[in-house]
Amino acid sequence: MPIDRHQATGLYRPWQPPSFDEAENRRDQPPAGAEAARQGVQLPTVEELEALYEQSRREGFAAGHEEGFAAGRAEGLAQGQEEGRRQGHQEGYAKGEAEGRTQGEARARAQYEAQWQQRLALAASLIEGLEHLAERTRETLAEEIAALAVEIARRVLQDELRTSPERIVSLVRRLLEEDGAPHLTIRLHPEDLPLVREALEAELAKGGHRLVADAAIGRGGCLVESDSHVVDATVPTRWRRLVARLWPESANWEEETDVPDDGGEGTP
């Protein structure tokens, strides 16, 4: 009959060295096995002891396996969590770094484009302002140049009329030919009248024209009057027409002097 380890434990006692005093007394006592056999106690056999050992080993193995499994599982779980955390941290860091770099580059690109657009707008505004300034400068210069040219021409003509007063003769002759009407009244500056009468005596007599001295008429100009119309060939009027034809922007220019213009210029 097999016995468990608890029953077997009571059959064995720890060994102690015998006392020399008790050796003689025990010499006459029967052996423990003989006493046990005499009392009817059956000792385990070798096979039973081996079976008991194997059972204890298996139970110890099972208990150790369970404990080791639990400890290994806990340690493996902890290591797995740590490894997973480390790998997750690395992957998350790499992914976060890549996304952060992409977002940073996109943000920097957007900021750069915004700044570039602002600079382009500023440059366009500056260019437009410079163009307007250049246009105003050109207009101002054109007006100043035109005024200067008018003034130079006026002074040249003044000098020409002073040195060549006979130009009034060619003016009156041309007006008579273009008008063609008889009995015209021609108003002249008092100093120009003798020149015209002497040079155009025949033409005046043929057409029945009349010369009238008028101090209000500047030298070099005249007024031609008929019953139906008046031709203003005075210097200021002819000068304004000439300036308006050459420089339309200076059409409002007015002559400041009554010095006659070139009698051969323009058509009244």
CSV table of C-alpha atoms in Angstrom, one decimal:
chain,number,residue,atom,x,y,z
A,1,MET,CA,0.0,0.0,0.0
A,2,PRO,CA,1.5,3.4,-0.9
A,3,ILE,CA,2.0,6.0,1.7
A,4,ASP,CA,2.1,9.7,1.3
A,5,ARG,CA,5.0,11.9,2.3
A,6,HIS,CA,3.3,13.0,5.5
A,7,GLN,CA,3.0,9.4,6.7
A,8,ALA,CA,6.6,8.7,5.7
A,9,THR,CA,7.9,11.7,7.6
A,10,GLY,CA,6.9,10.2,11.0
A,11,LEU,CA,9.0,7.1,10.3
A,12,TYR,CA,12.3,8.9,10.1
A,13,ARG,CA,14.1,10.9,12.8
A,14,PRO,CA,17.2,12.9,12.6
A,15,TRP,CA,20.4,11.0,13.4
A,16,GLN,CA,22.3,11.9,16.5
A,17,PRO,CA,25.6,10.5,17.6
A,18,PRO,CA,25.3,7.9,20.3
A,19,SER,CA,26.4,8.5,23.8
A,20,PHE,CA,29.1,6.3,25.2
A,21,ASP,CA,27.2,6.1,28.5
A,22,GLU,CA,24.1,4.8,26.7
A,23,ALA,CA,26.0,2.4,24.4
A,24,GLU,CA,26.1,-0.3,27.0
A,25,ASN,CA,22.4,0.1,27.8
A,26,ARG,CA,21.4,-0.1,24.2
A,27,ARG,CA,23.5,-3.0,23.5
A,28,ASP,CA,20.9,-5.3,25.1
A,29,GLN,CA,17.9,-3.5,23.4
A,30,PRO,CA,16.5,-5.0,20.2
A,31,PRO,CA,16.9,-3.1,16.8
A,32,ALA,CA,14.2,-0.6,15.9
A,33,GLY,CA,13.3,-2.5,12.8
A,34,ALA,CA,12.8,-5.7,14.8
A,35,GLU,CA,10.7,-3.8,17.3
A,36,ALA,CA,8.6,-2.3,14.5
A,37,ALA,CA,8.3,-5.7,12.9
A,38,ARG,CA,7.3,-7.2,16.3
A,39,GLN,CA,4.7,-4.5,16.7
A,40,GLY,CA,3.2,-5.2,13.2
A,41,VAL,CA,4.3,-1.9,11.5
A,42,GLN,CA,5.1,-2.4,7.8
A,43,LEU,CA,8.0,-0.3,6.5
A,44,PRO,CA,8.0,1.1,2.9
A,45,THR,CA,9.8,-0.7,0.2
A,46,VAL,CA,12.4,0.7,-2.1
A,47,GLU,CA,9.9,0.9,-4.9
A,48,GLU,CA,7.5,2.8,-2.7
A,49,LEU,CA,10.2,5.2,-1.6
A,50,GLU,CA,11.2,5.7,-5.2
A,51,ALA,CA,7.5,6.3,-6.1
A,52,LEU,CA,7.2,8.7,-3.2
A,53,TYR,CA,10.3,10.5,-4.4
A,54,GLU,CA,9.0,10.7,-8.0
A,55,GLN,CA,5.6,12.0,-6.8
A,56,SER,CA,7.3,14.6,-4.6
A,57,ARG,CA,9.5,15.6,-7.5
A,58,ARG,CA,6.6,15.9,-9.9
A,59,GLU,CA,4.6,18.0,-7.4
A,60,GLY,CA,7.7,20.1,-6.8
A,61,PHE,CA,8.2,20.4,-10.5
A,62,ALA,CA,4.6,21.4,-11.0
A,63,ALA,CA,4.7,23.9,-8.2
A,64,GLY,CA,8.1,25.3,-9.5
A,65,HIS,CA,6.8,25.3,-13.1
A,66,GLU,CA,3.7,27.3,-12.0
A,67,GLU,CA,5.8,29.7,-10.0
A,68,GLY,CA,8.4,30.0,-12.7
A,69,PHE,CA,5.7,30.4,-15.3
A,70,ALA,CA,4.0,33.2,-13.3
A,71,ALA,CA,7.4,34.9,-12.6
A,72,GLY,CA,8.5,34.5,-16.2
A,73,ARG,CA,5.2,35.7,-17.5
A,74,ALA,CA,5.3,38.8,-15.3
A,75,GLU,CA,8.9,39.5,-16.2
A,76,GLY,CA,8.3,38.8,-19.9
A,77,LEU,CA,5.2,41.1,-19.7
A,78,ALA,CA,7.3,43.8,-18.0
A,79,GLN,CA,10.1,43.4,-20.6
A,80,GLY,CA,7.6,43.3,-23.4
A,81,GLN,CA,6.0,46.4,-22.2
A,82,GLU,CA,9.3,48.1,-21.8
A,83,GLU,CA,10.4,47.0,-25.2
A,84,GLY,CA,7.1,48.0,-26.7
A,85,ARG,CA,7.3,51.4,-25.0
A,86,ARG,CA,10.8,51.8,-26.3
A,87,GLN,CA,9.9,50.8,-29.8
A,88,GLY,CA,6.7,52.8,-29.7
A,89,HIS,CA,8.7,55.8,-28.4
A,90,GLN,CA,11.2,55.4,-31.2
A,91,GLU,CA,8.6,55.0,-33.9
A,92,GLY,CA,6.5,57.8,-32.4
A,93,TYR,CA,9.5,60.1,-32.2
A,94,ALA,CA,10.5,59.3,-35.8
A,95,LYS,CA,6.9,59.8,-37.0
A,96,GLY,CA,6.5,62.9,-35.0
A,97,GLU,CA,9.8,64.3,-36.2
A,98,ALA,CA,8.9,63.6,-39.8
A,99,GLU,CA,5.4,65.2,-39.4
A,100,GLY,CA,6.9,68.1,-37.5
A,101,ARG,CA,9.5,68.6,-40.2
A,102,THR,CA,6.9,68.4,-42.9
A,103,GLN,CA,4.6,70.9,-41.1
A,104,GLY,CA,7.5,73.1,-40.3
A,105,GLU,CA,8.6,73.2,-43.9
A,106,ALA,CA,5.0,73.8,-45.1
A,107,ARG,CA,4.6,76.6,-42.5
A,108,ALA,CA,8.0,78.1,-43.5
A,109,ARG,CA,7.1,77.9,-47.2
A,110,ALA,CA,3.7,79.6,-46.5
A,111,GLN,CA,5.4,82.3,-44.5
A,112,TYR,CA,8.0,82.8,-47.3
A,113,GLU,CA,5.4,82.9,-50.0
A,114,ALA,CA,3.4,85.4,-47.9
A,115,GLN,CA,6.5,87.6,-47.4
A,116,TRP,CA,7.3,87.3,-51.1
A,117,GLN,CA,3.8,88.3,-52.1
A,118,GLN,CA,4.1,91.3,-49.8
A,119,ARG,CA,7.4,92.2,-51.3
A,120,LEU,CA,6.0,91.9,-54.8
A,121,ALA,CA,3.0,94.0,-53.8
A,122,LEU,CA,5.4,96.6,-52.4
A,123,ALA,CA,7.6,96.5,-55.5
A,124,ALA,CA,4.5,96.8,-57.7
A,125,SER,CA,3.4,99.8,-55.7
A,126,LEU,CA,6.8,101.4,-55.9
A,127,ILE,CA,7.0,100.8,-59.6
A,128,GLU,CA,3.5,102.2,-60.1
A,129,GLY,CA,4.5,105.3,-58.0
A,130,LEU,CA,7.6,105.7,-60.0
A,131,GLU,CA,5.7,105.4,-63.2
A,132,HIS,CA,3.2,108.1,-62.0
A,133,LEU,CA,6.1,110.3,-60.9
A,134,ALA,CA,7.9,109.8,-64.3
A,135,GLU,CA,4.6,110.6,-66.1
A,136,ARG,CA,4.1,113.7,-64.1
A,137,THR,CA,7.8,114.6,-64.6
A,138,ARG,CA,7.4,114.1,-68.3
A,139,GLU,CA,4.3,116.2,-68.4
A,140,THR,CA,5.9,118.9,-66.3
A,141,LEU,CA,9.0,118.8,-68.4
A,142,ALA,CA,6.9,118.8,-71.6
A,143,GLU,CA,5.0,121.9,-70.4
A,144,GLU,CA,8.2,123.6,-69.3
A,145,ILE,CA,9.9,122.8,-72.6
A,146,ALA,CA,6.9,123.9,-74.6
A,147,ALA,CA,6.7,127.1,-72.6
A,148,LEU,CA,10.5,127.7,-73.1
A,149,ALA,CA,10.2,127.0,-76.8
A,150,VAL,CA,7.2,129.4,-77.1
A,151,GLU,CA,9.2,132.1,-75.2
A,152,ILE,CA,12.2,131.6,-77.4
A,153,ALA,CA,10.2,131.7,-80.6
A,154,ARG,CA,8.3,134.8,-79.4
A,155,ARG,CA,11.5,136.6,-78.7
A,156,VAL,CA,13.0,135.6,-82.0
A,157,LEU,CA,9.9,136.8,-83.8
A,158,GLN,CA,10.0,140.1,-81.8
A,159,ASP,CA,13.5,140.7,-82.9
A,160,GLU,CA,12.7,139.7,-86.5
A,161,LEU,CA,9.7,142.1,-86.7
A,162,ARG,CA,11.8,144.9,-85.2
A,163,THR,CA,14.5,144.5,-87.8
A,164,SER,CA,12.1,143.6,-90.7
A,165,PRO,CA,8.9,145.8,-90.3
A,166,GLU,CA,8.1,145.3,-94.0
A,167,ARG,CA,6.7,141.8,-93.2
A,168,ILE,CA,3.4,143.5,-92.6
A,169,VAL,CA,3.2,144.1,-96.4
A,170,SER,CA,3.3,140.4,-97.2
A,171,LEU,CA,0.7,139.7,-94.6
A,172,VAL,CA,-1.8,142.3,-96.0
A,173,ARG,CA,-1.1,141.2,-99.6
A,174,ARG,CA,-1.9,137.5,-98.7
A,175,LEU,CA,-5.1,138.5,-96.8
A,176,LEU,CA,-6.4,140.5,-99.7
A,177,GLU,CA,-5.7,137.6,-102.1
A,178,GLU,CA,-7.4,135.0,-99.8
A,179,ASP,CA,-10.4,137.2,-99.0
A,180,GLY,CA,-11.1,138.4,-102.5
A,181,ALA,CA,-13.9,140.7,-101.4
A,182,PRO,CA,-14.0,144.4,-102.5
A,183,HIS,CA,-14.1,147.4,-100.3
A,184,LEU,CA,-12.3,146.0,-97.3
A,185,THR,CA,-11.2,148.1,-94.3
A,186,ILE,CA,-7.8,147.3,-93.1
A,187,ARG,CA,-6.8,148.5,-89.7
A,188,LEU,CA,-3.1,148.8,-89.0
A,189,HIS,CA,-0.6,150.2,-86.5
A,190,PRO,CA,0.1,153.9,-87.4
A,191,GLU,CA,3.7,153.1,-88.1
A,192,ASP,CA,2.8,150.1,-90.4
A,193,LEU,CA,0.3,152.0,-92.5
A,194,PRO,CA,2.7,154.0,-94.7
A,195,LEU,CA,4.7,150.9,-95.5
A,196,VAL,CA,1.5,149.1,-96.7
A,197,ARG,CA,0.2,152.1,-98.6
A,198,GLU,CA,3.4,152.5,-100.5
A,199,ALA,CA,3.9,148.8,-101.3
A,200,LEU,CA,0.3,147.9,-102.2
A,201,GLU,CA,-1.0,151.2,-103.7
A,202,ALA,CA,-2.2,149.5,-106.9
A,203,GLU,CA,-3.9,146.5,-105.2
A,204,LEU,CA,-5.7,148.8,-102.7
A,205,ALA,CA,-6.9,151.1,-105.5
A,206,LYS,CA,-8.1,148.2,-107.7
A,207,GLY,CA,-10.2,146.6,-104.9
A,208,GLY,CA,-11.4,149.9,-103.4
A,209,HIS,CA,-9.8,149.0,-100.1
A,210,ARG,CA,-9.3,151.5,-97.3
A,211,LEU,CA,-6.4,151.7,-94.8
A,212,VAL,CA,-7.2,153.0,-91.2
A,213,ALA,CA,-4.5,153.8,-88.6
A,214,ASP,CA,-5.4,152.2,-85.3
A,215,ALA,CA,-3.0,152.5,-82.3
A,216,ALA,CA,-4.8,149.5,-80.6
A,217,ILE,CA,-3.4,147.2,-83.3
A,218,GLY,CA,0.2,146.0,-82.5
A,219,ARG,CA,2.9,146.3,-85.1
A,220,GLY,CA,3.0,143.4,-87.6
A,221,GLY,CA,-0.7,142.7,-87.3
A,222,CYS,CA,-4.0,144.0,-88.7
A,223,LEU,CA,-7.8,143.6,-88.8
A,224,VAL,CA,-9.6,143.1,-92.1
A,225,GLU,CA,-13.2,144.2,-92.0
A,226,SER,CA,-16.0,143.8,-94.5
A,227,ASP,CA,-19.8,144.1,-94.4
A,228,SER,CA,-20.1,140.4,-93.6
A,229,HIS,CA,-17.0,139.3,-91.6
A,230,VAL,CA,-13.9,140.3,-89.7
A,231,VAL,CA,-10.5,138.7,-90.1
A,232,ASP,CA,-8.4,139.0,-86.9
A,233,ALA,CA,-4.7,139.0,-88.0
A,234,THR,CA,-3.3,140.7,-85.0
A,235,VAL,CA,-0.1,139.3,-83.5
A,236,PRO,CA,-1.7,138.0,-80.2
A,237,THR,CA,-4.4,136.1,-82.1
A,238,ARG,CA,-2.2,134.7,-84.8
A,239,TRP,CA,0.4,133.8,-82.1
A,240,ARG,CA,-2.2,131.9,-80.0
A,241,ARG,CA,-3.3,130.0,-83.1
A,242,LEU,CA,0.3,129.1,-83.9
A,243,VAL,CA,1.0,127.9,-80.4
A,244,ALA,CA,-2.2,125.9,-80.2
A,245,ARG,CA,-1.3,124.2,-83.5
A,246,LEU,CA,2.2,123.3,-82.4
A,247,TRP,CA,1.6,122.7,-78.7
A,248,PRO,CA,-2.1,121.9,-78.0
A,249,GLU,CA,-1.5,121.8,-74.2
A,250,SER,CA,-0.4,125.4,-74.4
A,251,ALA,CA,-3.6,126.6,-76.1
A,252,ASN,CA,-4.4,129.0,-73.3
A,253,TRP,CA,-1.1,130.8,-73.6
A,254,GLU,CA,-1.6,134.6,-74.0
A,255,GLU,CA,0.9,137.0,-75.5
A,256,GLU,CA,2.2,139.5,-73.0
A,257,THR,CA,3.4,142.0,-75.5
A,258,ASP,CA,1.9,143.7,-78.6
A,259,VAL,CA,5.1,143.4,-80.6
A,260,PRO,CA,4.1,142.1,-84.1
A,261,ASP,CA,4.5,138.5,-85.2
A,262,ASP,CA,6.0,137.3,-88.5
A,263,GLY,CA,3.6,138.4,-91.2
A,264,GLY,CA,4.3,135.3,-93.3
A,265,GLU,CA,3.4,132.8,-90.5
A,266,GLY,CA,0.0,131.0,-90.4
A,267,THR,CA,-3.4,131.7,-91.8
A,268,PRO,CA,-5.8,133.9,-89.9
